[in-house]
Coordinates of C-alpha atoms in Angstrom, one line a residue:
X1 CA -6.5 3.9 -37.1
X2 CA -3.4 2.0 -38.1
X3 CA -0.4 1.7 -35.8
X4 CA 1.6 4.4 -37.6
X5 CA -1.4 6.8 -37.4
X6 CA -1.8 6.1 -33.7
X7 CA 1.9 6.7 -33.0
X8 CA 1.9 9.9 -35.0
X9 CA -1.1 11.1 -33.0
X10 CA 0.5 10.1 -29.7
X11 CA 3.9 11.5 -30.5
X12 CA 3.3 15.0 -29.2
X13 CA 1.3 13.7 -26.3
X14 CA 4.1 11.4 -25.2
X15 CA 6.6 14.3 -25.6
X16 CA 4.4 16.5 -23.3
X17 CA 4.1 13.7 -20.8
X18 CA 7.9 13.3 -20.9
X19 CA 8.3 17.0 -20.1
X20 CA 5.9 16.8 -17.1
X21 CA 7.5 13.7 -15.6
X22 CA 10.9 15.2 -16.2
X23 CA 10.0 18.3 -14.1
X24 CA 9.6 16.0 -11.1
X25 CA 12.5 13.7 -11.6
X26 CA 15.1 16.1 -12.8
X27 CA 15.2 17.9 -9.5
X28 CA 15.2 14.7 -7.4
X29 CA 19.0 14.4 -7.0
X30 CA 19.4 18.2 -7.1
X31 CA 17.0 18.9 -4.2
X32 CA 19.6 18.5 -1.4
X33 CA 21.7 21.1 -3.2
X34 CA 18.8 23.3 -4.1
X35 CA 17.4 23.4 -0.6
X36 CA 20.8 24.0 0.9
X37 CA 21.5 27.0 -1.4
X38 CA 18.1 28.5 -0.7
X39 CA 18.5 28.0 3.1
X40 CA 15.7 25.5 3.6
X41 CA 15.4 22.5 5.9
X42 CA 13.7 19.1 5.8
X43 CA 10.2 20.7 5.8
X44 CA 11.1 22.8 2.7
X45 CA 12.5 19.7 1.1
X46 CA 9.2 17.9 1.7
X47 CA 7.1 20.8 0.5
X48 CA 8.9 21.2 -2.8
X49 CA 7.8 17.7 -3.6
X50 CA 4.4 17.8 -1.9
X51 CA 3.3 21.2 -3.4
X52 CA 3.7 19.8 -6.9
X53 CA 1.9 16.6 -6.0
X54 CA -0.9 18.6 -4.3
X55 CA -1.5 20.6 -7.5
X56 CA -1.5 17.4 -9.6
X57 CA -4.0 15.8 -7.1
X58 CA -6.3 18.8 -7.0
X59 CA -6.3 19.5 -10.7
X60 CA -6.4 16.0 -12.2
X61 CA -10.2 15.5 -11.7
X62 CA -10.9 19.0 -13.2
X63 CA -8.8 18.3 -16.3
X64 CA -10.4 14.9 -16.7
X65 CA -13.9 16.5 -16.5
X66 CA -13.0 19.2 -18.9
X67 CA -11.8 16.5 -21.3
X68 CA -15.4 15.2 -21.4
X69 CA -16.6 18.7 -22.5
X70 CA -13.9 20.5 -24.4
X71 CA -11.4 19.9 -27.1
X72 CA -8.8 17.4 -25.7
X73 CA -6.2 18.9 -28.0
X74 CA -6.6 22.4 -26.8
X75 CA -6.6 21.2 -23.2
X76 CA -3.3 19.3 -23.6
X77 CA -1.8 22.4 -25.2
X78 CA -3.1 24.6 -22.3
X79 CA -1.6 22.2 -19.8
X80 CA 1.8 22.5 -21.6
X81 CA 1.6 26.3 -21.4
X82 CA 0.8 26.3 -17.7
X83 CA 3.7 23.8 -17.1
X84 CA 6.1 26.0 -19.0
X85 CA 5.2 29.1 -17.0
X86 CA 5.7 27.2 -13.7
X87 CA 9.1 25.9 -14.9
X88 CA 10.2 29.5 -15.7
X89 CA 9.2 30.9 -12.4
X90 CA 10.8 27.9 -10.5
X91 CA 14.1 28.4 -12.3
X92 CA 14.2 32.0 -11.3
X93 CA 13.1 31.4 -7.6
X94 CA 15.2 33.5 -5.1
X95 CA 14.0 31.5 -2.1
X96 CA 12.3 28.2 -1.0
X97 CA 8.9 29.8 -0.7
X98 CA 8.9 31.1 -4.3
X99 CA 10.1 27.7 -5.5
X100 CA 7.3 25.9 -3.7
X101 CA 4.7 28.3 -5.2
X102 CA 6.2 27.8 -8.7
X103 CA 6.1 24.0 -8.2
X104 CA 2.3 24.4 -7.6
X105 CA 2.0 26.0 -11.1
X106 CA 4.1 23.2 -12.6
X107 CA 1.9 20.7 -10.9
X108 CA -1.3 22.2 -12.4
X109 CA 0.2 21.7 -15.8
X110 CA 1.6 18.3 -15.0
X111 CA -1.8 17.2 -13.6
X112 CA -3.4 18.0 -17.0
X113 CA -0.8 16.1 -19.0
X114 CA -1.0 13.1 -16.7
X115 CA -4.8 12.9 -16.8
X116 CA -5.2 13.9 -20.5
X117 CA -2.7 11.4 -21.8
X118 CA -4.8 8.6 -20.4
X119 CA -8.0 10.2 -21.7
X120 CA -6.7 10.6 -25.3
X121 CA -5.4 7.1 -25.3
X122 CA -8.8 5.7 -24.2
X123 CA -10.6 7.8 -26.8
X124 CA -8.6 6.5 -29.7
X125 CA -7.7 2.9 -28.8
X126 CA -9.8 -0.1 -27.8
X127 CA -9.2 -1.6 -24.3
X128 CA -8.0 -4.8 -25.9
X129 CA -5.3 -3.0 -27.8
X130 CA -4.7 -0.3 -25.2
X131 CA -2.3 -2.4 -23.1
X132 CA 0.3 -2.1 -25.9
X133 CA 0.0 1.7 -26.0
X134 CA -0.2 2.0 -22.2
X135 CA 3.2 0.3 -22.4
X136 CA 4.5 3.2 -24.4
X137 CA 3.2 5.6 -21.7
X138 CA 5.0 3.4 -19.1
X139 CA 8.1 3.5 -21.2
X140 CA 7.9 7.3 -21.5
X141 CA 7.5 7.4 -17.7
X142 CA 10.5 5.1 -17.3
X143 CA 12.8 7.1 -19.7
X144 CA 11.9 10.4 -18.1
X145 CA 12.3 8.9 -14.6
X146 CA 15.8 7.4 -15.4
X147 CA 16.9 10.3 -17.6
X148 CA 15.7 13.0 -15.2
X149 CA 17.8 12.1 -12.1
X150 CA 20.9 11.5 -14.3
X151 CA 20.4 14.7 -16.3
X152 CA 19.7 16.6 -13.1
X153 CA 22.8 15.3 -11.4
X154 CA 25.0 16.2 -14.3
X155 CA 23.5 19.7 -14.6
X156 CA 23.9 20.3 -10.9
X157 CA 27.5 19.1 -10.9
X158 CA 28.4 21.2 -13.9
X159 CA 29.7 24.6 -12.8
X160 CA 28.6 26.6 -15.8
X161 CA 25.0 25.3 -15.6
X162 CA 24.0 24.8 -11.9
X163 CA 20.7 23.5 -10.4
X164 CA 18.5 26.3 -11.9
X165 CA 18.8 24.7 -15.3
X166 CA 17.2 21.5 -13.8
X167 CA 14.0 23.6 -13.6
X168 CA 14.4 25.3 -17.0
X169 CA 15.1 22.0 -18.9
X170 CA 11.5 21.0 -19.4
X171 CA 10.6 24.2 -21.2
X172 CA 12.1 23.3 -24.7
X173 CA 10.4 19.9 -24.5
X174 CA 7.1 21.6 -23.8
X175 CA 7.5 24.0 -26.7
X176 CA 8.3 21.2 -29.1
X177 CA 5.4 19.2 -27.8
X178 CA 3.1 22.1 -28.5
X179 CA 4.1 22.3 -32.2
X180 CA 4.0 18.5 -32.7
X181 CA 0.5 18.3 -31.1
X182 CA -0.8 21.0 -33.4
X183 CA 0.3 18.9 -36.4
X184 CA -0.5 15.4 -35.3
X185 CA -3.4 15.2 -32.8
X186 CA -6.8 15.6 -34.3
X187 CA -9.8 14.3 -32.4
X188 CA -13.5 15.1 -32.9
X189 CA -15.0 17.4 -30.4
X190 CA -18.5 16.7 -28.9
X191 CA -20.5 19.9 -28.8
X192 CA -22.7 20.1 -25.7
X193 CA -23.5 22.5 -23.0
X194 CA -20.7 23.0 -20.5
X195 CA -21.0 23.4 -16.8
X196 CA -17.7 23.2 -14.9
X197 CA -18.0 22.2 -11.3
X198 CA -15.9 25.0 -9.8
X199 CA -17.4 24.5 -6.3
X200 CA -16.4 20.9 -6.3
X201 CA -12.9 21.7 -7.5
X202 CA -12.6 24.3 -4.7
X203 CA -13.8 22.1 -1.8
X204 CA -11.7 19.0 -2.8
X205 CA -8.6 21.3 -3.1
X206 CA -9.3 22.9 0.3
X207 CA -9.9 19.5 2.0
X208 CA -6.6 18.0 0.6
X209 CA -4.6 21.2 1.4
X210 CA -5.8 21.2 5.0
X211 CA -4.9 17.6 5.4
X212 CA -1.4 18.1 4.0
X213 CA -0.8 21.1 6.2
X214 CA -1.6 19.0 9.2
X215 CA 0.6 16.0 8.3
X216 CA 3.5 18.3 7.3
X217 CA 3.8 20.1 10.6
X218 CA 2.6 17.4 13.0
X219 CA 5.3 16.2 15.3
X220 CA 7.4 19.2 14.3
X221 CA 5.6 22.4 15.3
X222 CA 2.9 20.5 17.4
X223 CA 2.2 17.0 18.6
X224 CA 0.2 14.5 16.7
X225 CA -2.4 14.6 19.5
X226 CA -2.9 18.4 20.0
X227 CA -5.6 21.1 19.5
X228 CA -4.0 21.9 16.2
X229 CA -4.4 18.3 15.0
X230 CA -8.0 18.2 16.1
X231 CA -8.8 21.5 14.4
X232 CA -7.1 20.7 11.1
X233 CA -8.4 17.1 10.9
X234 CA -11.9 18.3 11.7
X235 CA -11.7 21.1 9.1
X236 CA -10.5 18.7 6.5
X237 CA -13.3 16.2 7.3
X238 CA -16.0 19.0 7.1
X239 CA -14.6 20.3 3.8
X240 CA -14.7 16.7 2.4
X241 CA -18.3 16.3 3.5
X242 CA -19.2 19.6 1.9
X243 CA -17.4 18.4 -1.3
X244 CA -19.5 15.2 -1.3
X245 CA -22.7 17.3 -0.8
X246 CA -21.8 19.6 -3.7
X247 CA -21.1 16.7 -6.0
X248 CA -24.6 15.2 -5.3
X249 CA -26.1 18.5 -6.5
X250 CA -23.8 19.4 -9.4
X251 CA -25.1 18.8 -12.9
X252 CA -21.6 18.0 -14.1
X253 CA -19.7 16.9 -11.0
X254 CA -15.9 17.0 -11.1
X255 CA -15.9 13.4 -9.6
X256 CA -19.2 11.7 -10.5
X257 CA -20.1 9.8 -7.3
X258 CA -22.2 7.4 -9.4
X259 CA -19.0 5.9 -10.8
X260 CA -18.2 4.4 -7.4
X261 CA -21.3 2.2 -7.7
X262 CA -19.0 0.1 -9.9
X263 CA -16.9 -2.0 -7.6
X264 CA -14.0 -2.0 -10.0
X265 CA -13.7 1.8 -10.0
X266 CA -13.9 1.9 -6.2
X267 CA -11.3 -0.8 -5.7
X268 CA -9.0 0.5 -8.3
X269 CA -9.1 4.0 -6.7
X270 CA -8.3 2.6 -3.3
X271 CA -5.5 0.5 -4.7
X272 CA -4.1 3.6 -6.6
X273 CA -4.2 5.5 -3.3
X274 CA -2.0 3.0 -1.6
X275 CA 0.2 2.4 -4.6
X276 CA 0.8 6.2 -4.8
X277 CA 2.2 6.2 -1.3
X278 CA 4.6 3.4 -2.1
X279 CA 5.7 4.9 -5.5
X280 CA 6.4 8.5 -4.4
X281 CA 7.9 7.5 -1.1
X282 CA 10.5 5.4 -2.9
X283 CA 11.4 7.9 -5.6
X284 CA 11.6 10.9 -3.2
X285 CA 13.7 9.3 -0.5
X286 CA 16.1 7.4 -2.7
X287 CA 18.0 10.6 -3.5
X288 CA 18.2 11.6 0.2
X289 CA 19.6 8.2 1.0
X290 CA 22.3 8.2 -1.6
X291 CA 23.4 11.8 -1.0
X292 CA 23.0 12.2 2.8
X293 CA 23.5 8.6 4.0
X294 CA 26.2 7.6 1.6
X295 CA 27.7 10.9 0.6
X296 CA 27.3 10.4 -3.2
X297 CA 27.2 13.3 -5.7
X298 CA 23.9 14.1 -7.5
X299 CA 25.2 12.5 -10.7
X300 CA 26.2 9.3 -8.9
X301 CA 22.9 9.3 -7.0
X302 CA 21.0 9.2 -10.3
X303 CA 23.1 6.3 -11.6
X304 CA 22.4 4.4 -8.4
X305 CA 18.7 4.3 -9.1
X306 CA 19.0 2.7 -12.5
X307 CA 17.8 -0.7 -11.3
X308 CA 14.5 0.8 -10.1
X309 CA 13.9 2.4 -13.5
X310 CA 15.0 -0.6 -15.5
X311 CA 12.5 -2.8 -13.6
X312 CA 9.8 -0.2 -14.2
X313 CA 10.6 0.0 -18.0
X314 CA 10.7 -3.7 -18.5
X315 CA 7.5 -4.4 -16.6
X316 CA 5.5 -1.6 -18.3
X317 CA 6.5 -2.6 -21.9
X318 CA 6.3 -6.4 -21.4
X319 CA 3.0 -6.4 -19.5
X320 CA 1.4 -4.0 -22.0
X321 CA 2.3 -6.3 -25.0
X322 CA 1.2 -9.5 -23.3
X323 CA -2.1 -7.9 -22.2
X324 CA -2.7 -6.8 -25.8
X325 CA -2.1 -10.4 -27.0
X326 CA -4.1 -12.2 -24.3
X327 CA -6.6 -9.7 -23.0
X328 CA -5.8 -10.8 -19.4
X329 CA -4.6 -8.2 -17.0
X330 CA -5.4 -9.2 -13.4
X331 CA -2.4 -11.5 -13.0
X332 CA -0.1 -8.6 -13.7
X333 CA -1.8 -6.5 -11.0
X334 CA -1.4 -9.3 -8.4
X335 CA 2.2 -10.0 -9.4
X336 CA 3.1 -6.3 -9.2
X337 CA 1.6 -6.0 -5.7
X338 CA 3.7 -8.9 -4.5
X339 CA 6.9 -7.6 -6.0
X340 CA 6.3 -4.0 -4.7
X341 CA 5.6 -5.2 -1.2
X342 CA 8.7 -7.5 -1.0
X343 CA 11.0 -4.8 -2.4
X344 CA 9.9 -2.3 0.1
X345 CA 10.0 -4.7 3.0
X346 CA 13.6 -5.6 2.1
X347 CA 14.6 -1.9 1.8
X348 CA 13.4 -1.6 5.5
X349 CA 16.8 -3.1 6.4
X350 CA 18.7 -0.2 4.8
X351 CA 21.7 1.3 6.7
X352 CA 24.3 3.8 5.5
X353 CA 26.8 1.0 4.8
X354 CA 24.4 -1.6 3.2
X355 CA 25.9 -3.4 0.2
X356 CA 24.8 -1.7 -3.0
X357 CA 24.1 -5.1 -4.7
X358 CA 21.3 -5.8 -2.1
X359 CA 19.9 -2.3 -2.6
X360 CA 19.9 -2.7 -6.4
X361 CA 18.0 -6.0 -6.1
X362 CA 15.4 -4.3 -3.9
X363 CA 15.0 -1.4 -6.2
X364 CA 14.6 -3.7 -9.2
X365 CA 11.7 -5.5 -7.4
X366 CA 10.1 -2.2 -6.6
X367 CA 10.4 -1.1 -10.3
X368 CA 8.9 -4.3 -11.6
X369 CA 6.0 -4.0 -9.1
X370 CA 5.2 -0.4 -10.0
X371 CA 5.4 -1.1 -13.8
X372 CA 2.9 -3.9 -13.5
X373 CA 0.5 -1.9 -11.4
X374 CA 0.1 1.7 -12.3
X375 CA -1.1 1.5 -15.9
X376 CA -3.2 -1.6 -15.4
X377 CA -5.3 0.1 -12.6
X378 CA -6.3 2.8 -15.1
X379 CA -6.9 0.2 -17.9
X380 CA -9.3 -1.9 -15.8
X381 CA -11.2 1.2 -14.9
X382 CA -11.5 2.6 -18.5
X383 CA -12.7 -0.8 -19.6
X384 CA -15.9 -0.5 -17.6
X385 CA -17.2 3.0 -18.2
X386 CA -19.1 4.7 -21.0
X387 CA -17.3 6.9 -23.5
X388 CA -18.8 10.1 -21.8
X389 CA -17.1 9.1 -18.5
X390 CA -13.7 8.2 -19.8
X391 CA -12.1 11.5 -18.7
X392 CA -13.7 11.5 -15.3
X393 CA -13.0 7.8 -14.6
X394 CA -9.4 8.0 -15.7
X395 CA -8.7 11.2 -13.8
X396 CA -10.4 9.8 -10.7
X397 CA -7.9 6.9 -10.4
X398 CA -5.0 9.2 -11.2
X399 CA -6.4 11.6 -8.5
X400 CA -6.2 9.0 -5.8
X401 CA -2.7 7.9 -6.9
X402 CA -1.5 11.5 -6.6
X403 CA -3.4 12.0 -3.3
X404 CA -1.7 8.9 -1.9
X405 CA 1.7 10.3 -3.0
X406 CA 1.1 13.8 -1.6
X407 CA -0.1 12.6 1.8
X408 CA 2.5 9.8 1.9
X409 CA 5.4 12.2 1.2
X410 CA 4.1 14.7 3.7
X411 CA 3.6 12.1 6.5
X412 CA 6.8 10.2 5.8
X413 CA 8.8 13.5 5.5
X414 CA 7.6 14.4 9.0
X415 CA 8.4 10.9 10.3
X416 CA 11.8 11.0 8.7
X417 CA 12.7 14.2 10.6
X418 CA 11.7 12.6 13.9
X419 CA 13.6 9.3 13.2
X420 CA 16.8 11.2 12.1
X421 CA 16.7 13.1 15.4
X422 CA 16.1 9.9 17.4
X423 CA 19.0 8.0 15.9
X424 CA 21.3 11.1 16.1
X425 CA 20.6 11.5 19.8
X426 CA 21.0 7.8 20.4
X427 CA 24.5 7.7 18.9
X428 CA 25.9 11.2 19.5
X429 CA 27.6 10.0 22.8
X430 CA 30.0 8.0 20.7
X431 CA 31.6 11.2 19.5
X432 CA 34.4 13.1 21.2
X433 CA 33.3 16.3 23.1
X434 CA 34.7 18.5 20.3
X435 CA 32.8 16.5 17.7
X436 CA 29.7 16.6 19.8
X437 CA 29.8 20.4 19.7
X438 CA 30.1 20.3 15.9
X439 CA 27.3 17.8 15.7
X440 CA 25.0 19.9 17.8
X441 CA 25.7 23.0 15.6
X442 CA 25.0 21.0 12.5
X443 CA 21.8 19.4 13.7
X444 CA 20.5 22.6 15.3
X445 CA 20.8 24.7 12.1
X446 CA 17.5 23.3 10.7
X447 CA 19.1 23.1 7.2
X448 CA 20.2 20.1 5.2
X449 CA 23.8 19.4 6.0
X450 CA 26.7 19.7 3.6
X451 CA 28.6 16.4 4.4
X452 CA 31.8 17.5 2.6
X453 CA 32.3 20.2 5.2
X454 CA 32.0 18.0 8.3
X455 CA 34.8 16.2 10.1
X456 CA 34.9 12.4 9.3
X457 CA 33.5 11.2 12.7
X458 CA 30.6 13.7 12.6
X459 CA 29.9 12.8 8.9
X460 CA 29.8 9.1 9.7
X461 CA 27.5 9.8 12.7
X462 CA 25.1 11.8 10.5
X463 CA 25.2 9.3 7.7
X464 CA 24.3 6.5 10.1
X465 CA 21.3 8.5 11.4
X466 CA 20.0 9.2 7.9
X467 CA 20.6 5.7 6.7
X468 CA 18.8 4.0 9.6
X469 CA 15.9 6.6 9.4
X470 CA 15.3 6.2 5.7
X471 CA 15.3 2.4 6.2
X472 CA 12.5 2.9 8.7
X473 CA 10.6 4.9 6.1
X474 CA 10.6 2.0 3.6
X475 CA 9.7 -0.4 6.4
X476 CA 6.6 1.7 7.2
X477 CA 5.6 1.9 3.5
X478 CA 5.7 -1.9 3.0
X479 CA 2.4 -2.6 4.8
X480 CA 0.7 0.1 2.6
X481 CA 1.8 -1.7 -0.5
X482 CA 0.5 -4.9 1.0
X483 CA -2.9 -3.2 1.4
X484 CA -2.9 -2.3 -2.3
X485 CA -2.2 -5.9 -3.1
X486 CA -5.1 -7.1 -0.9
X487 CA -7.5 -4.7 -2.5
X488 CA -6.6 -5.8 -6.1
X489 CA -7.5 -9.4 -5.1
X490 CA -11.1 -8.3 -5.1
X491 CA -11.1 -6.6 -8.5
X492 CA -13.1 -8.7 -10.9
X493 CA -11.4 -9.4 -14.3
X494 CA -13.6 -8.3 -17.1
X495 CA -12.7 -9.1 -20.7
X496 CA -11.2 -6.0 -22.5
X497 CA -13.5 -4.4 -25.0
X498 CA -12.5 -4.4 -28.7
X499 CA -13.7 -0.9 -29.6
X500 CA -12.3 2.5 -28.7
X501 CA -14.1 5.3 -26.8
X502 CA -14.6 7.3 -30.0
X503 CA -16.0 4.3 -31.8
X504 CA -18.4 3.5 -28.9
X505 CA -19.5 7.2 -28.8
X506 CA -20.2 7.2 -32.5
X507 CA -22.1 4.0 -32.3
X508 CA -24.2 5.4 -29.5
X509 CA -25.0 8.5 -31.5
X510 CA -25.9 6.5 -34.6
X511 CA -28.2 4.3 -32.5
X512 CA -29.9 7.4 -31.0
X513 CA -30.3 9.0 -34.4
X514 CA -31.5 5.9 -36.3
X515 CA -35.4 5.8 -36.5
X516 CA -37.2 2.7 -35.4
X517 CA -39.9 1.2 -37.7
X518 CA -43.4 0.8 -36.6
X519 CA -43.0 -2.9 -36.0
X520 CA -40.3 -2.2 -33.4
X521 CA -37.5 -3.8 -35.3
X522 CA -34.3 -1.6 -34.9
X523 CA -32.7 -0.4 -38.1
X524 CA -29.0 -0.5 -38.7
X525 CA -27.3 2.7 -39.9
X526 CA -27.4 2.9 -43.7
X527 CA -30.3 0.4 -44.0

């Protein structure tokens, strides 16, 4: 395929991926307003994000496995339809519980689009050339990430629109993507007997859900060390063991355990897990910092995150082109790990009155680190598996990234609530008795505060608590990013292959179908 042919085939896929990413980012800066209007608190705020990540995490391996068995084009279109339904329900949600449920449906579709975009790319394009096109995926990610918060902020601040349109906005993109995919994406379908591992999908979802329920409510409704903790952790562990047992017996396992015999896949999955924690923690808590620790509007909050997205955009596109030209990818992984760790560590010094120039520099370092890391972890994995395992291997790495993000957001959301309470109690004595009464009423409501309605002393007191607590969150995440960097040190750099997944599959079929002469000399196709 020529470059124009590849770009036409990828156009609808990139548009669908843009819609999926937009659904997550467009609500980022609107969430404080959304949760406030629906009467939710910090727990609801966390679960609106976590529920979507959970659905992405649980569904990604299933979508990837289905891609090895069904038409990739039909699967992408199905994911777009599921995503559109979830977006419609979310936009009409009357309360936080309905919104959380709708975000699960959105996540199911988004998981398909995230996994299948990597699978289709691997099927069409050789690993040596894939860096360039992975850069386009990274650029799409960056544009949706930078456009989402800005668009969401403007929509939220526009009286005749309102935050509900942040949830509707992805629907037209999904519809256009459906039409474009129908016209441009045509891939051969391998006909073979299909056996979907529904038992594996159920048990991996149950294990992850149980774990997230534990980390969400720990230190809020019960202590970290309590009978509820022991029960939920034990249940999650048992469900994980059952999942592993089921996978060893399944003829078409959702996550083929044999893949982990390859050290690159094992190490890339672990690194993706840690990177997911760092990535989603940063993007989720930036909006809370700018709106609740600095009192910025949703629109301004989106503008403030531009350095992060700019770094991500530059790193994704530049690294992809250089990797295509040189075939070397490991140095980018290592450099990305260093930059991500340094950026998070510096953000650990955040306070409500920290100079924005310093924050912008830290966000740029984070963006550069993420851009050099995410796509290349998938690339090094795809380079070492057979064509029949491209879907499963790609979705496995994406699964661990989403799992890290879901668990990280849940744990850190719970920790954030605790840290905000700690700093609020520590400084409340500095307020006058009247302001202390207002502060007690505000903090005791269980809902996210509307800073504009608070007296100046109480507002400054609350902004200080939020700023210091969110700084702590970044400080806690920095060691996790360091672990990701240490894991990538042990990934062996293997030269990128020069043929695509479809070409390799065709060559394997030709080899199997070509008869061998009596003298044992293999015959080439057409001879």
